[in-house]
C-alpha cells in the first residue's frame, strides 16, 4: 500500500498568488479610476453646455420681445438694455438689461431697473459679446437701425471652456 501523500501550498506558491492578485487589483483600480474621471469630465461638460444654452434661450426669448427700434436704450458689445413688451403678465412694458458682471464672472439680467428683481443667468462667464446688424447685414448707424443681434457667450468651468452663439431677430424691429 502506498503511503498517503499530503498536498499543501508552499510559501512560494502563496507569494506568487498574492503578487498576481495584487497586480490584477491594481490594473482594475486604474481602469475604474479612469472611467470615473471620464464620467466626471462628460458630466461637467454637459452641465456647462446646459447652463449656456439655458441662458441663451432666455436672452433670445426676451430680446425677441423688444417693443420697437426706439426702445433700445443701450446697445454696446458688453451690454444690452431695452424696453420689452409685457414679460411678467402685468400688462405694462418691462425694462430688461443683460450684462456680464466681470467681478463675479456672472451673466446678469436686471428687470425693471430693480437689481433685486434681476437674475444670475449663468456663472463662470468669461465673455459676453453682443454684435448688432442692420437689415442689410452691416453695422447699424444708430440704435434704431438694429435689425439682428448676435450673442456670443463664453464660459469656463472646471477646466472646460465653451463658446456658444445665437442670432436673434426681434419681432418688432
PDB file of N, CA and C in Angstrom, residues 65-123:
ATOM      1  N   UNK A  65     -38.829  90.137 -27.781  1.00  0.00           N
ATOM      2  CA  UNK A  65     -39.976  90.942 -27.353  1.00  0.00           C
ATOM      3  C   UNK A  65     -39.675  92.442 -27.275  1.00  0.00           C
ATOM      4  N   UNK A  66     -38.533  92.883 -27.854  1.00  0.00           N
ATOM      5  CA  UNK A  66     -38.238  94.322 -27.863  1.00  0.00           C
ATOM      6  C   UNK A  66     -39.421  95.051 -28.473  1.00  0.00           C
ATOM      7  N   UNK A  67     -39.860  96.095 -27.789  1.00  0.00           N
ATOM      8  CA  UNK A  67     -41.079  96.806 -28.181  1.00  0.00           C
ATOM      9  C   UNK A  67     -40.982  97.401 -29.578  1.00  0.00           C
ATOM     10  N   UNK A  68     -39.945  98.184 -29.840  1.00  0.00           N
ATOM     11  CA  UNK A  68     -39.725  98.765 -31.165  1.00  0.00           C
ATOM     12  C   UNK A  68     -38.289  99.257 -31.228  1.00  0.00           C
ATOM     13  N   UNK A  69     -37.880  99.743 -32.370  1.00  0.00           N
ATOM     14  CA  UNK A  69     -36.477 100.134 -32.537  1.00  0.00           C
ATOM     15  C   UNK A  69     -36.098 101.315 -31.652  1.00  0.00           C
ATOM     16  N   UNK A  70     -37.055 102.131 -31.260  1.00  0.00           N
ATOM     17  CA  UNK A  70     -36.754 103.276 -30.397  1.00  0.00           C
ATOM     18  C   UNK A  70     -36.623 102.862 -28.930  1.00  0.00           C
ATOM     19  N   UNK A  71     -36.963 101.647 -28.600  1.00  0.00           N
ATOM     20  CA  UNK A  71     -36.952 101.227 -27.198  1.00  0.00           C
ATOM     21  C   UNK A  71     -35.617 100.629 -26.763  1.00  0.00           C
ATOM     22  N   UNK A  72     -34.625 100.589 -27.652  1.00  0.00           N
ATOM     23  CA  UNK A  72     -33.291 100.108 -27.277  1.00  0.00           C
ATOM     24  C   UNK A  72     -32.534 101.289 -26.691  1.00  0.00           C
ATOM     25  N   UNK A  73     -32.204 101.220 -25.409  1.00  0.00           N
ATOM     26  CA  UNK A  73     -31.543 102.328 -24.719  1.00  0.00           C
ATOM     27  C   UNK A  73     -30.023 102.209 -24.785  1.00  0.00           C
ATOM     28  N   UNK A  74     -29.498 101.018 -24.572  1.00  0.00           N
ATOM     29  CA  UNK A  74     -28.050 100.792 -24.605  1.00  0.00           C
ATOM     30  C   UNK A  74     -27.794  99.551 -25.439  1.00  0.00           C
ATOM     31  N   UNK A  75     -26.897  99.686 -26.399  1.00  0.00           N
ATOM     32  CA  UNK A  75     -26.542  98.537 -27.240  1.00  0.00           C
ATOM     33  C   UNK A  75     -25.055  98.642 -27.555  1.00  0.00           C
ATOM     34  N   UNK A  76     -24.228  98.125 -26.648  1.00  0.00           N
ATOM     35  CA  UNK A  76     -22.803  98.074 -26.941  1.00  0.00           C
ATOM     36  C   UNK A  76     -22.356  96.615 -26.893  1.00  0.00           C
ATOM     37  N   UNK A  77     -21.083  96.379 -27.024  1.00  0.00           N
ATOM     38  CA  UNK A  77     -20.613  94.998 -27.156  1.00  0.00           C
ATOM     39  C   UNK A  77     -20.739  94.183 -25.879  1.00  0.00           C
ATOM     40  N   UNK A  78     -20.913  94.836 -24.733  1.00  0.00           N
ATOM     41  CA  UNK A  78     -20.981  94.084 -23.481  1.00  0.00           C
ATOM     42  C   UNK A  78     -22.280  94.277 -22.724  1.00  0.00           C
ATOM     43  N   UNK A  79     -23.183  95.075 -23.237  1.00  0.00           N
ATOM     44  CA  UNK A  79     -24.418  95.375 -22.505  1.00  0.00           C
ATOM     45  C   UNK A  79     -25.541  95.644 -23.503  1.00  0.00           C
ATOM     46  N   UNK A  80     -26.737  95.176 -23.136  1.00  0.00           N
ATOM     47  CA  UNK A  80     -27.928  95.447 -23.935  1.00  0.00           C
ATOM     48  C   UNK A  80     -29.057  95.805 -22.979  1.00  0.00           C
ATOM     49  N   UNK A  81     -29.647  96.976 -23.190  1.00  0.00           N
ATOM     50  CA  UNK A  81     -30.754  97.458 -22.353  1.00  0.00           C
ATOM     51  C   UNK A  81     -31.873  97.901 -23.288  1.00  0.00           C
ATOM     52  N   UNK A  82     -33.073  97.424 -23.002  1.00  0.00           N
ATOM     53  CA  UNK A  82     -34.195  97.717 -23.887  1.00  0.00           C
ATOM     54  C   UNK A  82     -35.512  97.637 -23.131  1.00  0.00           C
ATOM     55  N   UNK A  83     -36.551  98.157 -23.775  1.00  0.00           N
ATOM     56  CA  UNK A  83     -37.906  98.020 -23.258  1.00  0.00           C
ATOM     57  C   UNK A  83     -38.577  96.922 -24.061  1.00  0.00           C
ATOM     58  N   UNK A  84     -39.155  95.975 -23.331  1.00  0.00           N
ATOM     59  CA  UNK A  84     -39.805  94.835 -23.980  1.00  0.00           C
ATOM     60  C   UNK A  84     -41.300  94.881 -23.727  1.00  0.00           C
ATOM     61  N   UNK A  85     -42.028  94.256 -24.619  1.00  0.00           N
ATOM     62  CA  UNK A  85     -43.453  94.085 -24.389  1.00  0.00           C
ATOM     63  C   UNK A  85     -43.630  93.258 -23.125  1.00  0.00           C
ATOM     64  N   UNK A  86     -44.757  93.378 -22.500  1.00  0.00           N
ATOM     65  CA  UNK A  86     -45.042  92.757 -21.207  1.00  0.00           C
ATOM     66  C   UNK A  86     -44.475  91.345 -21.085  1.00  0.00           C
ATOM     67  N   UNK A  87     -43.510  91.171 -20.181  1.00  0.00           N
ATOM     68  CA  UNK A  87     -42.902  89.869 -19.954  1.00  0.00           C
ATOM     69  C   UNK A  87     -43.430  89.181 -18.699  1.00  0.00           C
ATOM     70  N   UNK A  88     -43.923  89.973 -17.755  1.00  0.00           N
ATOM     71  CA  UNK A  88     -44.333  89.389 -16.476  1.00  0.00           C
ATOM     72  C   UNK A  88     -45.843  89.327 -16.269  1.00  0.00           C
ATOM     73  N   UNK A  89     -46.623  89.661 -17.292  1.00  0.00           N
ATOM     74  CA  UNK A  89     -48.071  89.497 -17.227  1.00  0.00           C
ATOM     75  C   UNK A  89     -48.819  90.598 -16.513  1.00  0.00           C
ATOM     76  N   UNK A  90     -48.183  91.749 -16.252  1.00  0.00           N
ATOM     77  CA  UNK A  90     -48.881  92.834 -15.556  1.00  0.00           C
ATOM     78  C   UNK A  90     -49.418  93.892 -16.527  1.00  0.00           C
ATOM     79  N   UNK A  91     -49.419  93.623 -17.805  1.00  0.00           N
ATOM     80  CA  UNK A  91     -49.887  94.472 -18.913  1.00  0.00           C
ATOM     81  C   UNK A  91     -49.041  95.733 -19.119  1.00  0.00           C
ATOM     82  N   UNK A  92     -47.925  95.869 -18.402  1.00  0.00           N
ATOM     83  CA  UNK A  92     -47.029  97.002 -18.588  1.00  0.00           C
ATOM     84  C   UNK A  92     -45.760  96.534 -19.285  1.00  0.00           C
ATOM     85  N   UNK A  93     -45.191  97.417 -20.094  1.00  0.00           N
ATOM     86  CA  UNK A  93     -43.924  97.084 -20.732  1.00  0.00           C
ATOM     87  C   UNK A  93     -42.830  96.998 -19.672  1.00  0.00           C
ATOM     88  N   UNK A  94     -41.816  96.208 -19.938  1.00  0.00           N
ATOM     89  CA  UNK A  94     -40.761  95.962 -18.960  1.00  0.00           C
ATOM     90  C   UNK A  94     -39.405  96.385 -19.506  1.00  0.00           C
ATOM     91  N   UNK A  95     -38.550  96.874 -18.610  1.00  0.00           N
ATOM     92  CA  UNK A  95     -37.183  97.244 -18.972  1.00  0.00           C
ATOM     93  C   UNK A  95     -36.280  96.069 -18.599  1.00  0.00           C
ATOM     94  N   UNK A  96     -35.478  95.637 -19.563  1.00  0.00           N
ATOM     95  CA  UNK A  96     -34.591  94.490 -19.364  1.00  0.00           C
ATOM     96  C   UNK A  96     -33.178  94.903 -19.732  1.00  0.00           C
ATOM     97  N   UNK A  97     -32.222  94.432 -18.944  1.00  0.00           N
ATOM     98  CA  UNK A  97     -30.818  94.700 -19.241  1.00  0.00           C
ATOM     99  C   UNK A  97     -30.016  93.419 -19.022  1.00  0.00           C
ATOM    100  N   UNK A  98     -29.194  93.088 -20.008  1.00  0.00           N
ATOM    101  CA  UNK A  98     -28.286  91.947 -19.920  1.00  0.00           C
ATOM    102  C   UNK A  98     -26.849  92.471 -19.921  1.00  0.00           C
ATOM    103  N   UNK A  99     -26.035  91.942 -19.016  1.00  0.00           N
ATOM    104  CA  UNK A  99     -24.627  92.327 -18.982  1.00  0.00           C
ATOM    105  C   UNK A  99     -23.827  91.265 -18.235  1.00  0.00           C
ATOM    106  N   UNK A 100     -22.514  91.356 -18.376  1.00  0.00           N
ATOM    107  CA  UNK A 100     -21.615  90.451 -17.662  1.00  0.00           C
ATOM    108  C   UNK A 100     -21.017  91.181 -16.476  1.00  0.00           C
ATOM    109  N   UNK A 101     -21.199  90.632 -15.296  1.00  0.00           N
ATOM    110  CA  UNK A 101     -20.578  91.159 -14.088  1.00  0.00           C
ATOM    111  C   UNK A 101     -19.166  90.592 -14.039  1.00  0.00           C
ATOM    112  N   UNK A 102     -18.176  91.393 -14.460  1.00  0.00           N
ATOM    113  CA  UNK A 102     -16.804  90.906 -14.571  1.00  0.00           C
ATOM    114  C   UNK A 102     -16.193  90.567 -13.222  1.00  0.00           C
ATOM    115  N   UNK A 103     -16.613  91.240 -12.166  1.00  0.00           N
ATOM    116  CA  UNK A 103     -16.047  90.982 -10.843  1.00  0.00           C
ATOM    117  C   UNK A 103     -16.387  89.572 -10.356  1.00  0.00           C
ATOM    118  N   UNK A 104     -17.587  89.107 -10.698  1.00  0.00           N
ATOM    119  CA  UNK A 104     -18.039  87.784 -10.247  1.00  0.00           C
ATOM    120  C   UNK A 104     -18.143  86.769 -11.375  1.00  0.00           C
ATOM    121  N   UNK A 105     -17.799  87.179 -12.605  1.00  0.00           N
ATOM    122  CA  UNK A 105     -17.923  86.312 -13.782  1.00  0.00           C
ATOM    123  C   UNK A 105     -19.324  85.726 -13.906  1.00  0.00           C
ATOM    124  N   UNK A 106     -20.319  86.602 -13.797  1.00  0.00           N
ATOM    125  CA  UNK A 106     -21.712  86.163 -13.897  1.00  0.00           C
ATOM    126  C   UNK A 106     -22.411  86.889 -15.038  1.00  0.00           C
ATOM    127  N   UNK A 107     -23.298  86.184 -15.697  1.00  0.00           N
ATOM    128  CA  UNK A 107     -24.184  86.803 -16.677  1.00  0.00           C
ATOM    129  C   UNK A 107     -25.423  87.222 -15.902  1.00  0.00           C
ATOM    130  N   UNK A 108     -25.716  88.512 -15.917  1.00  0.00           N
ATOM    131  CA  UNK A 108     -26.827  89.026 -15.116  1.00  0.00           C
ATOM    132  C   UNK A 108     -27.909  89.642 -15.996  1.00  0.00           C
ATOM    133  N   UNK A 109     -29.094  89.648 -15.441  1.00  0.00           N
ATOM    134  CA  UNK A 109     -30.259  90.262 -16.066  1.00  0.00           C
ATOM    135  C   UNK A 109     -30.900  91.140 -15.008  1.00  0.00           C
ATOM    136  N   UNK A 110     -31.063  92.426 -15.328  1.00  0.00           N
ATOM    137  CA  UNK A 110     -31.772  93.341 -14.424  1.00  0.00           C
ATOM    138  C   UNK A 110     -33.155  93.557 -15.023  1.00  0.00           C
ATOM    139  N   UNK A 111     -34.159  93.529 -14.180  1.00  0.00           N
ATOM    140  CA  UNK A 111     -35.547  93.632 -14.621  1.00  0.00           C
ATOM    141  C   UNK A 111     -36.174  94.879 -14.021  1.00  0.00           C
ATOM    142  N   UNK A 112     -36.740  95.733 -14.869  1.00  0.00           N
ATOM    143  CA  UNK A 112     -37.430  96.959 -14.460  1.00  0.00           C
ATOM    144  C   UNK A 112     -36.590  97.839 -13.535  1.00  0.00           C
ATOM    145  N   UNK A 113     -35.309  97.978 -13.855  1.00  0.00           N
ATOM    146  CA  UNK A 113     -34.382  98.836 -13.104  1.00  0.00           C
ATOM    147  C   UNK A 113     -34.282  98.474 -11.623  1.00  0.00           C
ATOM    148  N   UNK A 114     -34.639  97.265 -11.265  1.00  0.00           N
ATOM    149  CA  UNK A 114     -34.569  96.818  -9.880  1.00  0.00           C
ATOM    150  C   UNK A 114     -33.640  95.620  -9.802  1.00  0.00           C
ATOM    151  N   UNK A 115     -32.397  95.808  -9.335  1.00  0.00           N
ATOM    152  CA  UNK A 115     -31.469  94.675  -9.249  1.00  0.00           C
ATOM    153  C   UNK A 115     -32.015  93.511  -8.429  1.00  0.00           C
ATOM    154  N   UNK A 116     -32.868  93.809  -7.448  1.00  0.00           N
ATOM    155  CA  UNK A 116     -33.442  92.723  -6.641  1.00  0.00           C
ATOM    156  C   UNK A 116     -34.338  91.820  -7.480  1.00  0.00           C
ATOM    157  N   UNK A 117     -34.900  92.370  -8.557  1.00  0.00           N
ATOM    158  CA  UNK A 117     -35.735  91.557  -9.446  1.00  0.00           C
ATOM    159  C   UNK A 117     -34.904  90.887 -10.532  1.00  0.00           C
ATOM    160  N   UNK A 118     -33.612  91.142 -10.510  1.00  0.00           N
ATOM    161  CA  UNK A 118     -32.731  90.576 -11.526  1.00  0.00           C
ATOM    162  C   UNK A 118     -32.391  89.126 -11.235  1.00  0.00           C
ATOM    163  N   UNK A 119     -31.706  88.534 -12.183  1.00  0.00           N
ATOM    164  CA  UNK A 119     -31.330  87.129 -12.076  1.00  0.00           C
ATOM    165  C   UNK A 119     -29.880  86.959 -12.477  1.00  0.00           C
ATOM    166  N   UNK A 120     -29.277  85.906 -11.952  1.00  0.00           N
ATOM    167  CA  UNK A 120     -27.987  85.452 -12.446  1.00  0.00           C
ATOM    168  C   UNK A 120     -28.311  84.333 -13.427  1.00  0.00           C
ATOM    169  N   UNK A 121     -28.045  84.566 -14.707  1.00  0.00           N
ATOM    170  CA  UNK A 121     -28.395  83.585 -15.729  1.00  0.00           C
ATOM    171  C   UNK A 121     -27.349  82.489 -15.856  1.00  0.00           C
ATOM    172  N   UNK A 122     -26.081  82.816 -15.580  1.00  0.00           N
ATOM    173  CA  UNK A 122     -25.009  81.819 -15.688  1.00  0.00           C
ATOM    174  C   UNK A 122     -23.803  82.271 -14.874  1.00  0.00           C
ATOM    175  N   UNK A 123     -23.045  81.306 -14.398  1.00  0.00           N
ATOM    176  CA  UNK A 123     -21.821  81.561 -13.637  1.00  0.00           C
ATOM    177  C   UNK A 123     -20.608  81.197 -14.482  1.00  0.00           C
TER     178      UNK A 123
END
